[in-house]
mmCIF file of C-alpha atoms in Angstrom:
data_model
loop_
_atom_site.group_PDB
_atom_site.id
_atom_site.type_symbol
_atom_site.label_atom_id
_atom_site.label_comp_id
_atom_site.label_asym_id
_atom_site.label_seq_id
_atom_site.Cartn_x
_atom_site.Cartn_y
_atom_site.Cartn_z
ATOM 1 C CA MET A 292 48.144 -22.362 -70.368
ATOM 2 C CA ARG A 293 45.181 -24.147 -68.815
ATOM 3 C CA ILE A 294 41.908 -22.452 -67.976
ATOM 4 C CA ALA A 295 40.787 -23.663 -64.546
ATOM 5 C CA LYS A 296 37.454 -23.199 -62.845
ATOM 6 C CA GLY A 297 36.175 -24.903 -59.717
ATOM 7 C CA ASN A 298 38.197 -27.943 -58.702
ATOM 8 C CA LEU A 299 39.745 -28.536 -62.120
ATOM 9 C CA TYR A 300 43.515 -29.067 -61.934
ATOM 10 C CA PHE A 301 43.331 -29.319 -58.135
ATOM 11 C CA GLU A 302 46.797 -30.882 -57.815
ATOM 12 C CA GLU A 303 48.455 -28.332 -60.092
ATOM 13 C CA ILE A 304 46.879 -25.399 -58.282
ATOM 14 C CA THR A 305 47.752 -26.657 -54.806
ATOM 15 C CA GLU A 306 51.315 -27.272 -56.000
ATOM 16 C CA ILE A 307 51.543 -23.663 -57.197
ATOM 17 C CA LEU A 308 50.063 -22.436 -53.902
ATOM 18 C CA SER A 309 52.737 -24.245 -51.914
ATOM 19 C CA GLY A 310 55.629 -23.818 -54.313
ATOM 20 C CA LYS A 311 58.626 -21.639 -53.548
ATOM 21 C CA SER A 312 59.178 -20.851 -57.229
ATOM 22 C CA SER A 313 55.616 -19.745 -57.919
ATOM 23 C CA ILE A 314 54.011 -16.401 -58.612
ATOM 24 C CA ILE A 315 50.273 -15.840 -58.237
ATOM 25 C CA ILE A 316 48.797 -12.732 -59.829
ATOM 26 C CA ASP A 317 45.302 -11.490 -58.973
ATOM 27 C CA THR A 318 43.771 -9.065 -61.473
ATOM 28 C CA ASP A 319 40.800 -8.103 -59.283
ATOM 29 C CA PRO A 320 40.425 -4.490 -58.099
ATOM 30 C CA LEU A 321 41.783 -3.848 -54.599
ATOM 31 C CA SER A 322 38.295 -3.568 -53.110
ATOM 32 C CA LEU A 323 37.597 -7.162 -54.139
ATOM 33 C CA TYR A 324 41.162 -8.379 -53.614
ATOM 34 C CA ASN A 325 40.987 -7.324 -49.963
ATOM 35 C CA GLN A 326 37.859 -9.452 -49.481
ATOM 36 C CA PHE A 327 39.460 -12.657 -50.749
ATOM 37 C CA HIS A 328 42.401 -13.750 -52.863
ATOM 38 C CA PRO A 329 44.753 -16.718 -53.260
ATOM 39 C CA PRO A 330 47.291 -16.700 -50.407
ATOM 40 C CA PHE A 331 50.393 -14.589 -51.104
ATOM 41 C CA SER A 332 49.135 -13.399 -54.476
ATOM 42 C CA PHE A 333 50.035 -10.039 -55.989
ATOM 43 C CA PRO A 334 47.339 -7.593 -57.151
ATOM 44 C CA MET A 335 47.934 -6.410 -60.706
ATOM 45 C CA PRO A 336 45.712 -4.999 -63.488
ATOM 46 C CA ALA A 337 45.066 -7.546 -66.229
ATOM 47 C CA LYS A 338 46.472 -5.182 -68.854
ATOM 48 C CA ASP A 339 49.914 -5.400 -67.218
ATOM 49 C CA VAL A 340 50.109 -9.176 -66.810
ATOM 50 C CA LYS A 341 51.717 -10.107 -70.133
ATOM 51 C CA LYS A 342 54.455 -7.483 -69.793
ATOM 52 C CA VAL A 343 55.321 -8.624 -66.262
ATOM 53 C CA VAL A 344 55.277 -12.394 -66.792
ATOM 54 C CA SER A 345 57.420 -12.003 -69.929
ATOM 55 C CA ARG A 346 60.301 -10.492 -67.972
ATOM 56 C CA PRO A 347 63.541 -12.537 -68.157
ATOM 57 C CA ASP A 348 63.952 -12.609 -64.371
ATOM 58 C CA ILE A 349 60.751 -14.637 -63.893
ATOM 59 C CA ARG A 350 60.967 -16.714 -67.053
ATOM 60 C CA TYR A 351 61.433 -19.919 -65.076
ATOM 61 C CA GLU A 352 58.824 -19.222 -62.401
ATOM 62 C CA ASN A 353 55.496 -21.036 -62.424
ATOM 63 C CA VAL A 354 52.772 -18.410 -62.745
ATOM 64 C CA MET A 355 49.054 -18.612 -62.039
ATOM 65 C CA VAL A 356 46.757 -15.714 -62.923
ATOM 66 C CA PHE A 357 43.504 -15.323 -60.979
ATOM 67 C CA SER A 358 40.550 -13.202 -62.056
ATOM 68 C CA SER A 359 36.903 -12.672 -61.100
ATOM 69 C CA SER A 360 36.122 -10.455 -64.079
ATOM 70 C CA GLU A 361 34.674 -11.873 -67.294
ATOM 71 C CA ASP A 362 36.315 -9.083 -69.302
ATOM 72 C CA ASP A 363 39.722 -9.745 -67.727
ATOM 73 C CA VAL A 364 39.443 -13.505 -68.239
ATOM 74 C CA SER A 365 38.536 -12.993 -71.902
ATOM 75 C CA MET A 366 41.395 -10.555 -72.450
ATOM 76 C CA LEU A 367 43.928 -12.856 -70.769
ATOM 77 C CA MET A 368 42.760 -15.869 -72.778
ATOM 78 C CA ASN A 369 43.522 -13.939 -75.946
ATOM 79 C CA SER A 370 46.798 -12.369 -74.829
ATOM 80 C CA ASP A 371 49.206 -15.075 -76.025
ATOM 81 C CA LEU A 372 50.754 -15.356 -72.578
ATOM 82 C CA PRO A 373 54.177 -17.057 -72.310
ATOM 83 C CA ASP A 374 54.564 -20.709 -71.313
ATOM 84 C CA ASN A 375 55.497 -19.942 -67.728
ATOM 85 C CA VAL A 376 51.832 -19.006 -67.147
ATOM 86 C CA LYS A 377 50.556 -22.456 -66.238
ATOM 87 C CA ILE A 378 46.986 -21.696 -65.148
ATOM 88 C CA LEU A 379 44.442 -18.942 -65.611
ATOM 89 C CA TYR A 380 41.886 -19.371 -62.858
ATOM 90 C CA ASP A 381 38.418 -18.152 -63.843
ATOM 91 C CA ASN A 382 36.744 -17.075 -60.604
ATOM 92 C CA THR A 383 33.734 -15.372 -62.174
ATOM 93 C CA ASP A 384 31.442 -17.782 -60.301
ATOM 94 C CA ARG A 385 33.290 -17.184 -56.975
ATOM 95 C CA SER A 386 34.228 -20.869 -56.849
ATOM 96 C CA TRP A 387 37.667 -20.292 -55.322
ATOM 97 C CA THR A 388 36.465 -19.647 -51.780
ATOM 98 C CA ASN A 389 34.614 -22.971 -51.684
ATOM 99 C CA ILE A 390 37.524 -25.141 -52.786
ATOM 100 C CA TYR A 391 40.936 -23.590 -52.155
ATOM 101 C CA PRO A 392 42.528 -21.666 -49.256
ATOM 102 C CA TYR A 393 42.019 -17.933 -49.472
ATOM 103 C CA SER A 394 43.346 -14.883 -47.676
ATOM 104 C CA TYR A 395 41.949 -11.441 -47.084
ATOM 105 C CA TYR A 396 43.368 -8.167 -45.894
ATOM 106 C CA ARG A 397 41.778 -6.187 -43.078
ATOM 107 C CA LYS A 398 43.391 -3.501 -41.004
ATOM 108 C CA ILE A 399 42.710 -1.442 -37.919
ATOM 109 C CA ASP A 400 44.605 1.787 -37.342
ATOM 110 C CA PRO A 401 46.238 2.334 -33.931
ATOM 111 C CA ASP A 402 43.802 5.035 -32.808
ATOM 112 C CA ARG A 403 40.770 2.884 -33.545
ATOM 113 C CA LEU A 404 42.427 -0.127 -31.939
ATOM 114 C CA TYR A 405 43.124 1.861 -28.775
ATOM 115 C CA SER A 406 39.446 2.822 -28.609
ATOM 116 C CA HIS A 407 38.318 -0.798 -29.057
ATOM 117 C CA LEU A 408 40.979 -2.775 -27.193
ATOM 118 C CA LYS A 409 38.376 -4.896 -25.417
ATOM 119 C CA ASP A 410 37.227 -6.275 -28.786
ATOM 120 C CA PHE A 411 40.638 -7.634 -29.800
ATOM 121 C CA GLN A 412 43.337 -9.973 -28.633
ATOM 122 C CA ILE A 413 46.620 -8.260 -29.515
ATOM 123 C CA LEU A 414 49.079 -10.656 -31.145
ATOM 124 C CA ASP A 415 52.584 -9.192 -31.040
ATOM 125 C CA ILE A 416 54.728 -11.056 -33.569
ATOM 126 C CA ARG A 417 58.046 -9.381 -32.856
ATOM 127 C CA GLU A 418 60.940 -11.481 -31.651
ATOM 128 C CA GLU A 419 61.347 -11.551 -27.879
ATOM 129 C CA PHE A 420 64.442 -9.339 -27.913
ATOM 130 C CA GLU A 421 62.431 -6.580 -29.646
ATOM 131 C CA LEU A 422 59.990 -6.194 -26.767
ATOM 132 C CA PHE A 423 62.356 -3.906 -24.841
ATOM 133 C CA THR A 424 60.858 -0.953 -26.748
ATOM 134 C CA GLY A 425 57.518 -1.668 -25.079
ATOM 135 C CA PHE A 426 54.462 -3.820 -25.716
ATOM 136 C CA ILE A 427 50.713 -3.354 -25.431
ATOM 137 C CA GLU A 428 49.388 -4.490 -22.067
ATOM 138 C CA GLY A 429 47.514 -7.798 -22.400
ATOM 139 C CA SER A 430 49.099 -8.750 -25.720
ATOM 140 C CA ILE A 431 50.445 -12.207 -26.400
ATOM 141 C CA ASN A 432 53.805 -12.685 -28.067
ATOM 142 C CA ILE A 433 54.313 -15.313 -30.761
ATOM 143 C CA PRO A 434 57.341 -14.430 -32.909
ATOM 144 C CA PHE A 435 56.873 -14.144 -36.644
ATOM 145 C CA SER A 436 59.442 -16.897 -37.196
ATOM 146 C CA LYS A 437 57.253 -19.387 -35.321
ATOM 147 C CA ILE A 438 54.089 -18.314 -37.105
ATOM 148 C CA MET A 439 55.751 -18.950 -40.475
ATOM 149 C CA GLU A 440 57.260 -22.306 -39.517
ATOM 150 C CA GLN A 441 54.373 -24.138 -37.876
ATOM 151 C CA ASP A 442 50.742 -24.159 -36.890
ATOM 152 C CA ILE A 443 50.147 -22.174 -33.742
ATOM 153 C CA ASP A 444 47.766 -22.705 -30.857
ATOM 154 C CA LEU A 445 45.290 -19.838 -31.142
ATOM 155 C CA GLU A 446 41.580 -19.839 -30.425
ATOM 156 C CA LYS A 447 39.524 -19.555 -33.600
ATOM 157 C CA ASN A 448 36.701 -17.738 -31.791
ATOM 158 C CA ARG A 449 38.829 -14.675 -31.008
ATOM 159 C CA THR A 450 39.502 -11.587 -33.128
ATOM 160 C CA TYR A 451 43.203 -10.753 -33.362
ATOM 161 C CA ALA A 452 44.993 -7.485 -34.048
ATOM 162 C CA ILE A 453 48.475 -8.340 -35.310
ATOM 163 C CA ILE A 454 51.301 -5.934 -34.586
ATOM 164 C CA CYS A 455 55.021 -5.959 -35.301
ATOM 165 C CA ALA A 456 57.698 -3.269 -35.294
ATOM 166 C CA HIS A 457 56.791 -1.290 -38.432
ATOM 167 C CA GLY A 458 53.925 -3.178 -40.114
ATOM 168 C CA ASN A 459 55.823 -5.290 -42.644
ATOM 169 C CA ARG A 460 55.714 -8.660 -40.900
ATOM 170 C CA SER A 461 52.176 -8.153 -39.635
ATOM 171 C CA ARG A 462 50.844 -7.812 -43.181
ATOM 172 C CA VAL A 463 52.431 -11.153 -44.132
ATOM 173 C CA ALA A 464 51.063 -12.749 -40.951
ATOM 174 C CA VAL A 465 47.554 -11.558 -41.828
ATOM 175 C CA GLU A 466 47.968 -13.218 -45.222
ATOM 176 C CA LEU A 467 48.945 -16.528 -43.635
ATOM 177 C CA LEU A 468 46.623 -16.609 -40.629
ATOM 178 C CA SER A 469 43.540 -15.515 -42.563
ATOM 179 C CA SER A 470 44.132 -18.427 -44.953
ATOM 180 C CA ARG A 471 44.112 -20.721 -41.901
ATOM 181 C CA GLY A 472 40.702 -19.473 -40.844
ATOM 182 C CA PHE A 473 41.614 -16.908 -38.161
ATOM 183 C CA GLU A 474 39.858 -13.557 -37.834
ATOM 184 C CA VAL A 475 42.804 -11.175 -38.040
ATOM 185 C CA TYR A 476 43.498 -7.483 -38.568
ATOM 186 C CA ASP A 477 46.757 -5.777 -39.461
ATOM 187 C CA VAL A 478 47.954 -2.810 -37.390
ATOM 188 C CA PRO A 479 49.694 -0.594 -39.998
ATOM 189 C CA GLY A 480 52.839 1.112 -38.797
ATOM 190 C CA GLY A 481 53.323 -1.383 -35.979
ATOM 191 C CA ILE A 482 54.418 -0.549 -32.473
ATOM 192 C CA GLN A 483 56.396 2.410 -33.813
ATOM 193 C CA LYS A 484 53.186 4.100 -34.977
ATOM 194 C CA TRP A 485 51.493 3.173 -31.691
ATOM 195 C CA LEU A 486 54.259 4.923 -29.756
ATOM 196 C CA GLU A 487 54.304 7.935 -32.075
ATOM 197 C CA MET A 488 50.609 8.454 -31.382
ATOM 198 C CA GLY A 489 51.286 8.469 -27.646
ATOM 199 C CA PHE A 490 49.442 5.322 -26.663
ATOM 200 C CA PRO A 491 50.625 3.479 -23.518
ATOM 201 C CA VAL A 492 52.940 0.479 -23.444
ATOM 202 C CA SER A 493 54.372 -1.781 -20.769
ATOM 203 C CA TYR A 494 57.985 -2.850 -20.483
ATOM 204 C CA VAL A 495 59.745 -6.127 -19.796
ATOM 205 C CA GLU A 496 60.948 -6.257 -16.218
ATOM 206 C CA ASP A 497 64.598 -7.071 -15.600
#
């Protein structure tokens, strides 16, 4: 295991960030994790890391562990972690956000969104065939599949509220788009929650 800080092991870290057989674990508390974290990382207490990364089903995965706590970094350094843990990133100096891509998680509940619609551009990431259940007036539709496959043409000076059917895809989209520098908020519960709360929608005309 290598201890990385700042731009040390830049190539190895970027390879893990883009790798399909990679797991990134963030030991920071959720309050800090939501402010910034490596894209697509999993929050997990440091005390549980060794048990999880030692599981047979992830034995051949490349693992990076990320921490902003001196106590957690010290504990992990002395935990005799298995060989699949390639890098422990020491973020106690907050160096990550200056060098590598980072994501954050922000959300806005449907009732608050409805009260502040003028402050957001609604980005509906459902597939086109899903829009028959209704969509928020003024929203733009870019399917989740396109967001995941390629860069998309969105203005960086707008604030986006991302909505899908139930809130699963929107959370992933927030992870991706925030790491690309967009100001984005998840709408938990998706359009289903919006409808359950009685807020208005428009429908696709035949």
